[in-house]
Short mmCIF file of C-alpha atoms and ligand atoms in Angstrom, two decimals:
data_model
loop_
_atom_site.label_atom_id
_atom_site.label_comp_id
_atom_site.label_asym_id
_atom_site.label_seq_id
_atom_site.Cartn_x
_atom_site.Cartn_y
_atom_site.Cartn_z
CA UNK A 1 11.26 27.23 -1.57
CA UNK A 2 10.89 24.41 -4.77
CA UNK A 3 9.75 21.20 -3.03
CA UNK A 4 12.06 18.10 -5.28
CA UNK A 5 10.27 17.15 -8.14
CA UNK A 6 9.98 20.56 -9.53
CA UNK A 7 14.31 21.31 -9.24
CA UNK A 8 14.38 18.08 -11.10
CA UNK A 9 11.91 19.42 -13.76
CA UNK A 10 13.61 22.83 -13.42
CA UNK A 11 17.55 21.43 -13.87
CA UNK A 12 16.13 19.34 -16.96
CA UNK A 13 17.44 15.83 -15.20
CA UNK A 14 13.99 13.75 -16.65
CA UNK A 15 15.92 13.03 -19.50
CA UNK A 16 18.61 10.75 -17.76
CA UNK A 17 16.46 7.39 -17.01
CA UNK A 18 14.70 6.63 -20.24
CA UNK A 19 18.31 5.74 -21.45
CA UNK A 20 19.32 3.26 -18.37
CA UNK A 21 20.09 -0.65 -19.03
CA UNK A 22 16.75 -2.68 -19.93
CA UNK A 23 15.86 -4.68 -17.63
CA UNK A 24 15.65 -8.32 -19.38
CA UNK A 25 12.08 -10.82 -19.93
CA UNK A 26 10.24 -7.94 -18.32
CA UNK A 27 6.52 -8.24 -20.08
CA UNK A 28 3.90 -6.22 -19.23
CA UNK A 29 1.42 -8.09 -16.41
CA UNK A 30 -1.43 -6.95 -18.36
CA UNK A 31 -0.68 -6.10 -22.05
CA UNK A 32 1.86 -8.07 -22.55
CA UNK A 33 4.40 -6.05 -23.73
CA UNK A 34 8.25 -5.38 -22.60
CA UNK A 35 8.36 -3.43 -19.53
CA UNK A 36 11.84 -1.71 -19.70
CA UNK A 37 11.91 1.69 -18.83
CA UNK A 38 12.71 2.01 -15.21
CA UNK A 39 10.76 3.61 -12.73
CA UNK A 40 12.54 3.90 -9.87
CA UNK A 41 15.84 1.29 -8.68
CA UNK A 42 15.36 1.15 -4.88
CA UNK A 43 18.86 -1.02 -4.83
CA UNK A 44 18.06 -4.86 -2.85
CA UNK A 45 16.20 -5.54 -0.18
CA UNK A 46 14.68 -8.27 2.20
CA UNK A 47 10.72 -9.24 1.77
CA UNK A 48 9.17 -6.38 3.87
CA UNK A 49 7.55 -8.38 5.83
CA UNK A 50 9.96 -11.36 6.80
CA UNK A 51 10.71 -9.75 10.44
CA UNK A 52 13.01 -11.52 12.21
CA UNK A 53 14.09 -13.54 15.54
CA UNK A 54 16.75 -13.29 17.46
CA UNK A 55 18.17 -16.69 16.87
CA UNK A 56 18.10 -15.71 12.52
CA UNK A 57 20.24 -12.97 13.23
CA UNK A 58 23.05 -14.60 12.63
CA UNK A 59 21.55 -16.51 9.35
CA UNK A 60 21.50 -15.17 5.89
CA UNK A 61 19.32 -13.43 5.15
CA UNK A 62 17.00 -13.10 1.28
CA UNK A 63 17.74 -9.64 -0.44
CA UNK A 64 15.96 -10.16 -3.69
CA UNK A 65 15.62 -6.58 -6.44
CA UNK A 66 13.32 -3.51 -5.92
CA UNK A 67 13.81 -2.41 -9.25
CA UNK A 68 10.67 -0.93 -11.28
CA UNK A 69 9.51 -0.16 -14.05
CA UNK A 70 6.41 1.07 -16.65
CA UNK A 71 5.52 -0.37 -19.68
CA UNK A 72 5.31 1.54 -22.35
CA UNK A 73 2.50 1.10 -23.99
CA UNK A 74 -0.29 0.92 -21.12
CA UNK A 75 1.92 2.38 -18.17
CA UNK A 76 1.26 -0.36 -15.78
CA UNK A 77 3.99 0.51 -12.83
CA UNK A 78 5.29 -3.08 -12.00
CA UNK A 79 7.69 -4.78 -10.62
CA UNK A 80 8.87 -8.42 -11.26
CA UNK A 81 7.43 -11.64 -8.86
CA UNK A 82 11.25 -11.88 -7.29
CA UNK A 83 8.39 -14.35 -4.58
CA UNK A 84 5.84 -15.80 -5.23
CA UNK A 85 3.04 -14.41 -4.09
CA UNK A 86 2.15 -17.99 -2.16
CA UNK A 87 4.78 -17.82 -0.59
CA UNK A 88 4.61 -14.05 0.61
CA UNK A 89 1.08 -14.01 1.70
CA UNK A 90 0.18 -17.59 3.56
CA UNK A 91 1.37 -16.17 6.18
CA UNK A 92 0.71 -12.42 7.18
CA UNK A 93 1.86 -10.97 9.80
CA UNK A 94 -0.50 -7.37 9.21
CA UNK A 95 -3.51 -7.94 10.75
CA UNK A 96 -5.63 -4.53 10.01
CA UNK A 97 -8.06 -4.35 13.16
CA UNK A 98 -4.36 -3.12 15.07
CA UNK A 99 -4.78 0.39 13.31
CA UNK A 100 -7.76 1.49 14.59
CA UNK A 101 -8.40 4.62 12.28
CA UNK A 102 -8.10 1.90 9.97
CA UNK A 103 -11.24 0.23 10.92
CA UNK A 104 -12.67 3.38 11.43
CA UNK A 105 -12.37 4.45 7.72
CA UNK A 106 -13.63 0.65 6.89
CA UNK A 107 -16.93 1.05 9.11
CA UNK A 108 -17.38 4.40 7.56
CA UNK A 109 -17.23 2.94 3.77
CA UNK A 110 -19.71 -0.01 4.89
CA UNK A 111 -23.07 2.45 6.21
CA UNK A 112 -21.97 5.04 2.67
CA UNK A 113 -21.85 1.99 0.66
CA UNK A 114 -24.96 0.12 2.24
CA UNK A 115 -27.00 3.60 1.77
CA UNK A 116 -26.19 3.37 -1.84
CA UNK A 117 -27.02 0.33 -3.03
CA UNK A 118 -29.52 -0.36 -0.88
CA UNK A 119 -28.11 -3.58 0.91
CA UNK A 120 -30.33 -6.10 2.88
CA UNK A 121 -30.77 -9.30 4.55
CA UNK A 122 -30.60 -10.65 0.80
CA UNK A 123 -27.73 -8.79 -0.70
CA UNK A 124 -24.18 -11.33 -0.92
CA UNK A 125 -21.24 -9.38 0.14
CA UNK A 126 -17.78 -10.66 -0.60
CA UNK A 127 -14.40 -9.03 -0.06
CA UNK A 128 -11.62 -10.43 -1.05
CA UNK A 129 -8.11 -10.04 0.33
CA UNK A 130 -11.14 -9.70 3.20
CA UNK A 131 -7.55 -9.81 6.38
CA UNK A 132 -9.32 -10.23 10.13
CA UNK A 133 -12.60 -9.69 9.53
CA UNK A 134 -12.41 -5.78 9.68
CA UNK A 135 -14.65 -4.46 7.11
CA UNK A 136 -16.81 -7.08 6.89
CA UNK A 137 -17.75 -7.60 10.66
CA UNK A 138 -19.77 -4.02 10.36
CA UNK A 139 -22.05 -6.07 7.27
CA UNK A 140 -22.27 -8.84 10.08
CA UNK A 141 -23.78 -6.83 12.61
CA UNK A 142 -25.62 -5.67 9.68
CA UNK A 143 -26.91 -8.78 9.35
CA UNK A 144 -26.19 -9.05 5.76
CA UNK A 145 -24.49 -12.48 4.44
CA UNK A 146 -21.05 -11.85 3.00
CA UNK A 147 -18.05 -14.15 2.48
CA UNK A 148 -14.21 -13.12 2.80
CA UNK A 149 -11.54 -14.37 0.84
CA UNK A 150 -8.47 -14.62 2.35
CA UNK A 151 -5.10 -16.55 1.10
CA UNK A 152 -3.78 -16.26 4.79
CA UNK A 153 -4.56 -18.65 7.42
CA UNK A 154 -3.60 -17.49 10.65
CA UNK A 155 -5.59 -14.19 9.66
CA UNK A 156 -8.25 -15.83 7.86
CA UNK A 157 -8.82 -17.73 11.58
CA UNK A 158 -8.76 -14.50 13.27
CA UNK A 159 -11.73 -13.30 10.44
CA UNK A 160 -13.17 -16.82 11.44
CA UNK A 161 -12.55 -16.38 15.34
CA UNK A 162 -14.99 -12.68 15.33
CA UNK A 163 -18.01 -14.27 13.60
CA UNK A 164 -17.01 -13.19 9.93
CA UNK A 165 -17.15 -16.58 7.39
CA UNK A 166 -13.89 -17.32 5.49
CA UNK A 167 -12.87 -18.79 2.87
CA UNK A 168 -9.08 -19.81 3.03
CA UNK A 169 -7.74 -19.03 -1.10
CA UNK A 170 -6.20 -17.13 -3.62
CA UNK A 171 -8.51 -15.17 -5.37
CA UNK A 172 -8.92 -15.72 -9.86
CA UNK A 173 -11.02 -17.53 -11.85
CA UNK A 174 -10.95 -20.72 -10.53
CA UNK A 175 -12.28 -19.65 -7.15
CA UNK A 176 -15.16 -17.33 -8.28
CA UNK A 177 -17.14 -20.82 -10.72
CA UNK A 178 -15.78 -22.11 -7.48
CA UNK A 179 -17.45 -19.63 -5.22
CA UNK A 180 -20.49 -19.12 -7.97
CA UNK A 181 -21.32 -22.93 -7.26
CA UNK A 182 -20.75 -23.23 -3.34
CA UNK A 183 -22.24 -19.79 -2.92
CA UNK A 184 -23.98 -16.91 -4.77
CA UNK A 185 -22.90 -13.55 -6.66
CA UNK A 186 -22.53 -10.75 -4.91
CA UNK A 187 -24.02 -8.08 -5.40
CA UNK A 188 -21.02 -6.40 -3.67
CA UNK A 189 -17.81 -7.10 -4.82
CA UNK A 190 -14.80 -5.96 -2.04
CA UNK A 191 -10.74 -5.09 -2.78
CA UNK A 192 -9.60 -3.27 -0.69
CA UNK A 193 -5.74 -2.86 -0.84
CA UNK A 194 -5.49 -6.41 -2.77
CA UNK A 195 -5.03 -5.64 -6.89
CA UNK A 196 -1.48 -4.31 -6.28
CA UNK A 197 -0.86 -8.05 -4.64
CA UNK A 198 -1.99 -9.93 -7.44
CA UNK A 199 0.64 -11.85 -9.51
CA UNK A 200 -1.50 -12.83 -12.65
CA UNK A 201 -3.82 -9.71 -12.71
CA UNK A 202 -5.29 -10.57 -15.84
CA UNK A 203 -6.62 -13.28 -13.61
CA UNK A 204 -8.16 -11.85 -10.84
CA UNK A 205 -9.97 -9.27 -13.18
CA UNK A 206 -11.84 -11.99 -14.78
CA UNK A 207 -12.64 -13.84 -11.94
CA UNK A 208 -14.04 -11.12 -10.40
CA UNK A 209 -16.31 -10.70 -13.52
CA UNK A 210 -17.08 -13.98 -12.51
CA UNK A 211 -18.01 -13.70 -9.50
CA UNK A 212 -20.50 -10.00 -9.57
CA UNK A 213 -23.94 -10.05 -10.50
CA UNK A 214 -25.39 -8.98 -13.58
CA UNK A 215 -26.45 -5.54 -11.44
CA UNK A 216 -23.72 -5.77 -9.13
CA UNK A 217 -20.74 -4.02 -8.11
CA UNK A 218 -17.05 -3.45 -7.46
CA UNK A 219 -15.89 -1.24 -5.12
CA UNK A 220 -11.67 -1.40 -5.31
CA UNK A 221 -9.25 1.04 -2.91
CA UNK A 222 -5.59 0.82 -3.90
CA UNK A 223 -3.18 3.71 -3.53
CA UNK A 224 -2.64 5.80 -6.41
CA UNK A 225 -0.60 6.04 -8.29
CA UNK A 226 -0.41 9.94 -9.63
CA UNK A 227 -0.14 10.45 -5.54
CA UNK A 228 2.97 8.28 -5.14
CA UNK A 229 4.93 10.43 -8.02
CA UNK A 230 3.82 13.82 -6.17
CA UNK A 231 4.10 13.20 -2.78
CA UNK A 232 7.34 11.20 -3.32
CA UNK A 233 5.80 7.54 -1.54
CA UNK A 234 9.04 5.56 -2.79
CA UNK A 235 8.90 3.59 0.50
CA UNK A 236 4.97 2.81 -0.81
CA UNK A 237 6.64 -0.07 -3.07
CA UNK A 238 7.50 -3.68 -1.91
CA UNK A 239 8.00 -6.51 -2.72
CA UNK A 240 4.63 -6.87 -2.16
CA UNK A 241 3.11 -5.02 -4.55
CA UNK A 242 3.61 -5.88 -7.56
CA UNK A 243 1.72 -3.47 -9.71
CA UNK A 244 0.55 0.77 -8.66
CA UNK A 245 -2.26 1.96 -10.83
CA UNK A 246 -3.70 4.92 -12.08
CA UNK A 247 -7.04 5.37 -12.77
CA UNK A 248 -6.20 5.64 -16.90
CA UNK A 249 -4.62 1.96 -16.80
CA UNK A 250 -7.13 0.96 -14.32
CA UNK A 251 -9.51 1.47 -16.25
CA UNK A 252 -7.88 -0.51 -19.41
CA UNK A 253 -7.15 -3.09 -17.18
CA UNK A 254 -11.11 -3.78 -16.32
CA UNK A 255 -11.80 -2.86 -20.17
CA UNK A 256 -10.45 -5.66 -21.06
CA UNK A 257 -12.71 -7.31 -18.79
CA UNK A 258 -16.19 -6.27 -19.31
CA UNK A 259 -16.03 -4.11 -16.61
CA UNK A 260 -16.57 -0.66 -16.38
CA UNK A 261 -15.63 2.45 -13.89
CA UNK A 262 -19.23 4.28 -13.27
CA UNK A 263 -17.62 6.12 -9.78
CA UNK A 264 -14.50 7.10 -8.42
CA UNK A 265 -12.86 8.70 -5.51
CA UNK A 266 -9.69 9.78 -4.08
CA UNK A 267 -10.21 9.18 -0.40
CA UNK A 268 -7.01 9.96 2.03
CA UNK A 269 -5.87 6.45 2.92
CA UNK A 270 -2.19 5.26 2.45
CA UNK A 271 -1.19 8.56 1.29
CA UNK A 272 -4.25 9.50 -1.22
CA UNK A 273 -5.76 6.38 -2.91
CA UNK A 274 -8.50 5.87 -5.16
CA UNK A 275 -11.63 4.06 -4.87
CA UNK A 276 -13.40 2.57 -7.93
CA UNK A 277 -16.52 2.04 -9.02
CA UNK A 278 -17.26 -0.66 -11.45
CA UNK A 279 -19.99 -2.56 -13.23
CA UNK A 280 -20.21 -5.14 -15.90
CA UNK A 281 -19.74 -3.05 -19.37
CA UNK A 282 -23.55 -4.44 -20.79
CA UNK A 283 -25.23 -2.97 -17.28
CA UNK A 284 -26.38 0.30 -18.11
CA UNK A 285 -28.08 1.07 -15.28
CA UNK A 286 -25.36 2.74 -13.69
CA UNK A 287 -24.39 6.32 -15.90
CA UNK A 288 -20.72 7.15 -15.46
CA UNK A 289 -19.87 9.55 -13.59
CA UNK A 290 -18.15 12.64 -14.67
CA UNK A 291 -15.14 12.31 -11.55
CA UNK A 292 -14.10 9.71 -14.11
CA UNK A 293 -13.98 12.17 -16.88
CA UNK A 294 -12.17 14.60 -14.36
CA UNK A 295 -10.12 12.47 -12.74
CA UNK A 296 -8.94 10.87 -16.30
CA UNK A 297 -8.12 14.50 -17.73
CA UNK A 298 -5.89 15.55 -14.53
CA UNK A 299 -3.80 11.84 -14.79
CA UNK A 300 -3.64 13.21 -18.24
CA UNK A 301 -2.34 16.17 -17.86
CA UNK A 302 0.37 14.98 -15.27
CA UNK A 303 1.20 13.39 -18.17
CA UNK A 304 0.86 10.17 -16.93
CA UNK A 305 0.34 9.50 -20.57
CA UNK A 306 3.24 9.62 -21.44
CA UNK A 307 6.70 7.83 -20.61
CA UNK A 308 8.54 11.29 -20.17
CA UNK A 309 6.45 11.84 -16.65
CA UNK A 310 7.38 8.55 -14.79
CA UNK A 311 10.88 9.42 -15.63
CA UNK A 312 11.68 12.00 -13.62
CA UNK A 313 10.88 9.77 -9.95
CA UNK A 314 14.17 8.11 -9.73
CA UNK A 315 16.23 11.15 -9.78
CA UNK A 316 13.73 12.69 -6.50
CA UNK A 317 14.03 9.64 -4.59
CA UNK A 318 17.48 9.94 -4.79
CA UNK A 319 17.14 13.43 -2.59
CA UNK A 320 15.20 12.26 -0.76
CA UNK A 321 17.62 9.94 0.86
CA UNK A 322 19.93 12.44 0.37
CA UNK A 323 18.30 14.37 2.90
CA UNK A 324 16.67 11.63 5.40
CA UNK A 325 20.06 10.78 5.73
CA UNK A 326 21.73 14.29 6.30
CA UNK A 327 19.01 15.02 8.99
CA UNK A 328 19.69 11.67 10.99
CA UNK A 329 23.66 12.17 10.95
CA UNK A 330 23.09 15.57 12.17
CA UNK A 331 21.12 14.54 15.00
CA UNK A 332 23.54 12.20 15.90
CA UNK A 333 26.39 14.04 16.18
CA UNK A 334 24.43 16.56 18.14
CA UNK A 335 24.40 13.55 20.93
CA UNK A 336 20.31 13.27 20.11
CA UNK A 337 18.79 9.69 20.66
CA UNK A 338 16.19 8.58 17.68
CA UNK A 339 13.84 5.58 18.50
CA UNK A 340 11.78 4.42 15.01
CA UNK A 341 7.69 4.01 15.59
CA UNK A 342 5.66 1.21 14.05
CA UNK A 343 7.41 -1.38 11.46
CA UNK A 344 5.45 -1.38 8.95
CA UNK A 345 6.07 -2.63 5.57
CA UNK A 346 7.10 0.84 3.91
CA UNK A 347 9.53 1.49 6.68
CA UNK A 348 11.78 -1.22 6.03
CA UNK A 349 12.28 -0.51 2.48
CA UNK A 350 13.05 3.15 3.41
CA UNK A 351 15.10 2.17 5.73
CA UNK A 352 17.10 -0.37 4.11
CA UNK A 353 17.42 2.10 0.52
CA UNK A 354 18.46 4.72 2.62
CA UNK A 355 21.15 2.34 4.51
CA UNK A 356 19.40 3.10 8.86
CA UNK A 357 20.58 0.57 10.85
CA UNK A 358 20.83 0.94 14.54
CA UNK A 359 23.60 2.70 13.95
CA UNK A 360 21.19 5.88 13.65
CA UNK A 361 17.89 4.51 15.37
CA UNK A 362 18.18 2.71 18.23
CA UNK A 363 14.83 0.71 18.31
CA UNK A 364 11.38 1.60 16.55
CA UNK A 365 7.96 0.03 18.47
CA UNK A 366 4.41 -1.05 17.16
CA UNK A 367 0.71 -2.06 18.61
CA UNK A 368 1.30 -5.09 16.80
CA UNK A 369 2.18 -7.79 19.71
CA UNK A 370 3.08 -10.34 16.44
CA UNK A 371 6.33 -8.10 15.85
CA UNK A 372 7.56 -7.13 19.04
CA UNK A 373 10.97 -8.73 20.37
CA UNK A 374 11.97 -9.38 17.04
CA UNK A 375 13.80 -7.02 14.67
CA UNK A 376 12.92 -5.26 11.30
CA UNK A 377 14.61 -7.36 7.53
CA UNK A 378 17.78 -6.13 6.58
CA UNK A 379 18.42 -3.39 9.00
CA UNK A 380 18.25 -5.28 12.38
CA UNK A 381 16.25 -2.54 14.15
CA UNK A 382 14.92 -4.71 17.11
CA UNK A 383 10.81 -4.04 18.08
CA UNK A 384 9.71 -3.31 21.18
CA UNK A 385 5.98 -2.17 23.00
CA UNK A 386 4.93 1.22 22.73
CA UNK A 387 5.38 2.01 26.21
CA UNK A 388 9.85 1.79 25.17
CA UNK A 389 8.88 5.18 23.98
CA UNK A 390 8.31 6.46 27.55
CA UNK A 391 10.86 4.49 29.47
CA UNK A 392 14.12 5.33 27.26
CA UNK A 393 12.52 8.75 26.17
CA UNK A 394 13.92 9.37 22.74
CA UNK A 395 14.43 12.86 21.51
CA UNK A 396 13.03 12.24 18.38
CA UNK A 397 10.35 9.47 17.35
CA UNK A 398 11.33 8.39 13.55
CA UNK A 399 7.08 7.63 12.79
CA UNK A 400 7.96 4.96 10.18
CA UNK A 401 4.21 4.62 8.88
CA UNK A 402 4.01 8.30 8.41
CA UNK A 403 0.58 7.95 6.19
CA UNK A 404 -1.67 7.74 9.99
CA UNK A 405 1.09 10.62 11.67
CA UNK A 406 -1.70 12.83 12.87
CA UNK A 407 -2.71 9.71 14.79
CA UNK A 408 0.68 9.23 15.91
CA UNK A 409 1.29 12.30 17.10
CA UNK A 410 -1.60 12.54 18.76
CA UNK A 411 -0.60 8.92 20.71
CA UNK A 412 2.21 9.53 21.17
CA UNK A 413 2.11 13.79 22.13
CA UNK A 414 3.34 13.01 26.08
CA UNK A 415 7.00 13.30 24.63
CA UNK A 416 6.53 16.69 24.01
CA UNK A 417 6.84 16.42 28.50
CA UNK A 418 10.80 15.75 28.05
CA UNK A 419 11.29 17.95 25.09
CA UNK A 420 10.54 15.11 22.20
CA UNK A 421 9.93 16.05 18.29
CA UNK A 422 8.44 13.94 15.54
CA UNK A 423 10.21 13.26 11.96
CA UNK A 424 8.28 12.43 9.47
CA UNK A 425 10.51 11.01 6.28
CA UNK A 426 8.61 11.92 2.84
CA UNK A 427 7.99 13.74 1.64
CA UNK A 428 11.04 15.34 2.64
CA UNK A 429 12.02 15.38 6.27
CA UNK A 430 10.34 18.05 8.44
CA UNK A 431 10.02 17.83 11.98
CA UNK A 432 6.96 18.31 14.42
CA UNK A 433 7.45 19.83 17.53
ZN1 LIG B 501 1.28 -2.94 -20.93
#
């Protein structure tokens, strides 16, 4: 069967989207060009981490446009900063340690990079957006000095409680200068899943240049735009993610700030991410690995250096919505009960865009106690502890964090005792018996 994407390409619908109305005043966050070509318009959505308490359900709730554009010069896919980063990230509900596969991913990375860079107790590791210390704790255990930088005070406090020194601030050139004055430049500067959340991209990358020792290495992980497009992962778009990166565009941004990407790996996290390795452009001790050229060629082959490739995405997203609704409506007509699993940000984009509320899903569950007995923003679906699945024996469990589906299907294998089935919505709705 042809994928949705192949069908769209075959029917030639891609040409229509470039003619849409231009967004007024959206200038590219990196290069300053007018970035008004629509990549996808997901309508109006609340902030995806704004979980509601019961007494907030009768109040007005702010919704913002989720309209993503692409820059015709540098191909940065981006959202305007509808809501300031300060108001989003100053108190944050996401604690990385609640995902066991995520903690394991971090542990494996820290071991590999320690060996690759020969890090010792004389080295210094800085992590930007260090969350609750889930990654840096592995360096601490190995006796390597670290510093976390985390803007959310509640999350930074959790990191300190587990012995990870953490500074609570937003990173940029000012913070970098201060940090170098009081602590040191980094031999290893890590930034995982933070680049997308930076409103002032140029100031952030310039700050990394300042905070890096002359022979230091930067590693960053972020969702790969090419995979987002191929895998139809529109639900990973939300107001908290201002930018979406290809290797091509990332190289341009780093080069503009005197940094060179010398290696890249494709990793499975978040539905397909890149892990990039960068160094000072002046540091020739590390040659550029062939992997960089290879991936750049593949992106060019996929057309990521031409505007046309970005225009097929929206129709693909609309078709996914229709198929998911079709499945849910048919299930409800057949008197089946449907519960959600997880309350991730991506679930909120999906549910709000598709208009899925308690008419289709009875409730969802999450392991994070911070979210228990709260309600999903916009859709007002209640969130319970995971035991609720066992108590209510739903016919279907819709897995919202589909990137963790293997882990979740294993944890919840007991639903098969009563004939329960798993449903994964992305890239296309699929049922697992
Ligand atoms: Zn641009």
